[in-house]
XYZ file of C-alpha atoms in Angstrom:
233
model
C 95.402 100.742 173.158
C 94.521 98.093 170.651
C 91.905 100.376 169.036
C 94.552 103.060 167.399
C 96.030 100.652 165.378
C 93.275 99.790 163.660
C 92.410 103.232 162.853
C 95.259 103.649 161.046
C 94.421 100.709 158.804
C 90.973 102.165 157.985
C 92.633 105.610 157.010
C 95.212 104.286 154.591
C 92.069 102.062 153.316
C 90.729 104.795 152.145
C 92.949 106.792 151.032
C 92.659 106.827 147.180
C 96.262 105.078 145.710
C 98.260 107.465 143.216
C 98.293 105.110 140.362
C 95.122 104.973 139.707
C 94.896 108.514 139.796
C 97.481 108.501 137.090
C 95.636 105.578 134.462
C 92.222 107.915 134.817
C 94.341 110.681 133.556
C 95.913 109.140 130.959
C 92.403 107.521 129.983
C 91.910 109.936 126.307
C 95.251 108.672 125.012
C 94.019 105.862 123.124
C 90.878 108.270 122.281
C 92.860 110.773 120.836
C 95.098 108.328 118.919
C 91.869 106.390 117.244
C 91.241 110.082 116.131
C 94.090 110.593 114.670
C 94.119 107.186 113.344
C 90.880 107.568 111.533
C 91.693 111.049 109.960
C 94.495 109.586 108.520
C 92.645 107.233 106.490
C 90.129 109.664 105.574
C 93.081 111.698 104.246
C 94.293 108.577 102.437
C 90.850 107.826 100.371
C 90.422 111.360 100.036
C 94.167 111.633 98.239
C 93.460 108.630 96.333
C 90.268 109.862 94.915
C 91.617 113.384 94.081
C 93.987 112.126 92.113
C 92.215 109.685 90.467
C 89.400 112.363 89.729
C 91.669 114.958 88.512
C 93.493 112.997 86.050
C 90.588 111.276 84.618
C 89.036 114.619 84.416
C 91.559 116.625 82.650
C 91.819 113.500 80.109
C 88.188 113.683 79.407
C 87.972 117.302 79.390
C 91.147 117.154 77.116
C 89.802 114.139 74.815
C 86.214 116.134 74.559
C 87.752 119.582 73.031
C 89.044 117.290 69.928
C 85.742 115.784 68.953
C 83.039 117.285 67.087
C 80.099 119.192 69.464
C 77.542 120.737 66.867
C 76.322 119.712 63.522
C 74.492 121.448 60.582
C 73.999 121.787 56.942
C 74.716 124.763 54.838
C 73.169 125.665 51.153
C 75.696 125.197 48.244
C 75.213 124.881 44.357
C 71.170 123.557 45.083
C 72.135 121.361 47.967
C 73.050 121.172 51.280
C 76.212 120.340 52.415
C 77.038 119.280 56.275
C 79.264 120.806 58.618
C 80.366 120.456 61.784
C 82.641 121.985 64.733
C 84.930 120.293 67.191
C 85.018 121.478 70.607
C 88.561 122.922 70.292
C 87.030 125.266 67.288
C 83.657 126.210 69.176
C 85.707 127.273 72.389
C 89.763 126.750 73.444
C 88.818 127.262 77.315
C 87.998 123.646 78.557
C 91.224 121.862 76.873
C 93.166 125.424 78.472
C 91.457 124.961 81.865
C 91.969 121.152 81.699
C 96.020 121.151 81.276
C 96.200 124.563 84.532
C 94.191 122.021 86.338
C 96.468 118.964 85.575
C 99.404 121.471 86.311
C 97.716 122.034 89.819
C 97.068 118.492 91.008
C 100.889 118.028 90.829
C 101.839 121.691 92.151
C 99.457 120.814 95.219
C 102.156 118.413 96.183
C 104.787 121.088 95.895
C 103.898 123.225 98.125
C 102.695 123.142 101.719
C 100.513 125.500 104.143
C 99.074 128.435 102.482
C 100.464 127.819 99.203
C 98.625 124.605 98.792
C 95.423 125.877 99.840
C 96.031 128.401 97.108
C 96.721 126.033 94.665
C 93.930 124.069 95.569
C 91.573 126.523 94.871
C 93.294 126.856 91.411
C 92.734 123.542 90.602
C 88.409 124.198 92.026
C 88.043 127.298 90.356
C 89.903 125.145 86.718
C 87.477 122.216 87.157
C 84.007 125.262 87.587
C 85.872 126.993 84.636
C 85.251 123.878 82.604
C 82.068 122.825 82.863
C 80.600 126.527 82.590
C 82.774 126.965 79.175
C 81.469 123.693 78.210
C 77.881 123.747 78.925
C 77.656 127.531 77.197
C 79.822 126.757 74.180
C 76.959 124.554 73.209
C 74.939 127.308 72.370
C 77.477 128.449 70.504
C 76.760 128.740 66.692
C 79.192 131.075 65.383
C 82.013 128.094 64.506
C 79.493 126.461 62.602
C 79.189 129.787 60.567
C 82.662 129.939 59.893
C 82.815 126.726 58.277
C 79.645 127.141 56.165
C 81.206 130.193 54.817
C 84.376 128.247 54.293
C 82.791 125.957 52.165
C 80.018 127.885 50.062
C 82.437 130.755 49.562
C 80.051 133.271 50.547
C 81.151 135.660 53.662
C 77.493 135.183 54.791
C 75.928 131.596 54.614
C 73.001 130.622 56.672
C 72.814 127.165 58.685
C 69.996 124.334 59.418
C 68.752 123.237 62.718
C 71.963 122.535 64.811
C 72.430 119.539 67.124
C 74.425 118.945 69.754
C 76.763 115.642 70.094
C 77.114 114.276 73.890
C 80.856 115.649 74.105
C 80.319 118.878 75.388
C 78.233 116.576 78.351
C 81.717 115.195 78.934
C 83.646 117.897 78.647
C 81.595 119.140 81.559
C 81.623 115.931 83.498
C 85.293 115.830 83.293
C 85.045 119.806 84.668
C 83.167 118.202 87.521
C 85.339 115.929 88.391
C 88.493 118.092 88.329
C 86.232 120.306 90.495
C 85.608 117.373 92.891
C 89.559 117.154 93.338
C 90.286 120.587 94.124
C 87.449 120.711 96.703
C 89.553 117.413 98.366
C 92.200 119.177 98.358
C 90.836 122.102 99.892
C 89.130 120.341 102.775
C 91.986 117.324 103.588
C 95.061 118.919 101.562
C 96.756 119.985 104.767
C 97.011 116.185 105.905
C 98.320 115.185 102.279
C 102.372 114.253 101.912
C 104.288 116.834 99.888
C 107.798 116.315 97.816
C 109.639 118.824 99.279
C 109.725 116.722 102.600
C 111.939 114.135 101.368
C 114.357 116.714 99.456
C 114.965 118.675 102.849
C 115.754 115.789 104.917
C 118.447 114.723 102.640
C 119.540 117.915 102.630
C 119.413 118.062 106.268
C 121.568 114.380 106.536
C 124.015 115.662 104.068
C 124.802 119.082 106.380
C 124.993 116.669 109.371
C 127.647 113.911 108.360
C 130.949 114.250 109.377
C 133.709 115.231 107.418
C 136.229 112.761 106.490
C 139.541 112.736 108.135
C 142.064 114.416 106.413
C 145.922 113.261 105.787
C 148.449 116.318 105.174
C 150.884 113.621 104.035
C 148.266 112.424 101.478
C 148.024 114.536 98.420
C 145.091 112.662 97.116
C 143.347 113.413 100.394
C 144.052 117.277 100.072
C 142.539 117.623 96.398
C 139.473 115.514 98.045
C 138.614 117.629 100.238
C 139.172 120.934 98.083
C 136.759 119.132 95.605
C 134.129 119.112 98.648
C 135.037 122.504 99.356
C 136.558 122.122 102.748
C 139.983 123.659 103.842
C 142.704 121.173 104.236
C 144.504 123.219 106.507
């Protein structure tokens, strides 16, 4: 008689109790939160150094074009006479490139989803687009040409040994680094804030207040709410 009892006490014993079953389920939480946690910050540095890349690259890039890139002599009246070529003169792409690049670091903020990964690419494809122009305009000659024939007079005037100043170098560094931002943009964009968000939430509050109370013995109060477009009646 005594022994069924105690029985029952070793069942229940065993038997395993449902809360823990419920705190090894809900075990990955904090997992899944340090996840997000850290992707957040890696989204964070990677925003900060995207724009800090692309703006300092366009400005270099931009700076670069107005310097001088190649220098020579020409022949004139039994001397020779230097000349020389900014980078705008040898080749308008990198300063072009430079300000569609600028343009896209701000659009990327614009726009959300596929647009921004479009846009990001933009802004990639405007940093590659400088520092190819940049690196082959060096080997371009023919602006130095134009200015010795400017200033012997003759339509054909030949040119010394030409060499090279380091601003085309930074032109293209300032390509790389506006390439370096649009790749950052590519790869953590989608995690990035955008300005439209704050815009459609206040539109959003504004079509959710409630409309003020109006008095038909007020005339004040019916010309209010005409002016807000709502019908007095």
């Amino acid at each position: 008689m005594t022994s069924l009892p105690h029985a029952r006490t070793s069942e229940s014993s065993d038997a395993p109790e449902p809360e823990d079953a419920d705190a090894s389920e809900a075990e990955p939480a904090p997992d899944e939160a340090h996840g997000r946690a850290s992707r957040s910050r890696a989204a964070r540095r990677a925003l900060g150094v995207a724009l800090l890349a692309g703006a300092v690259g366009a400005a270099l890039a931009l700076v670069a074009g107005g310097q001088t890139w190649s220098e020579s002599a020409t022949s004139f009246a039994r001397g020779r006479v230097p000349v020389s070529a900014s980078g705008s003169e040898v080749t308008g792409l990198p300063n072009a490139l430079a300000l569609v690049g600028l343009a896209a670091l701000v659009a990327v903020f614009a726009v959300r989803r596929a647009g921004r990964f479009l846009v990001s690419g933009l802004l990639a494809l405007c940093g590659a687009g400088v520092v190819v122009s940049s690196l082959t305009g060096m080997g371009d000659d023919s602006a130095l040409r134009e200015e010795a024939a400017e200033t012997s007079g003759l339509a054909e005037s030949t040119i010394g040994a030409v060499s090279t100043t380091p601003w085309p170098y930074l032109s293209a560094a300032g390509g790389l680094l506006i390439l370096l931002a649009g790749l950052l943009a590519l790869v953590h964009g989608r995690n990035w804030p955008t300005m439209s968000g704050s815009s459609r939430y206040e539109r959003t509050s504004r079509k959710q207040a409630p409309a003020a109370e109006v008095d038909p013995e007020r005339p004040e109060d019916l010309w209010k709410a005409l002016d807000r477009g709502e019908d007095p009646t």
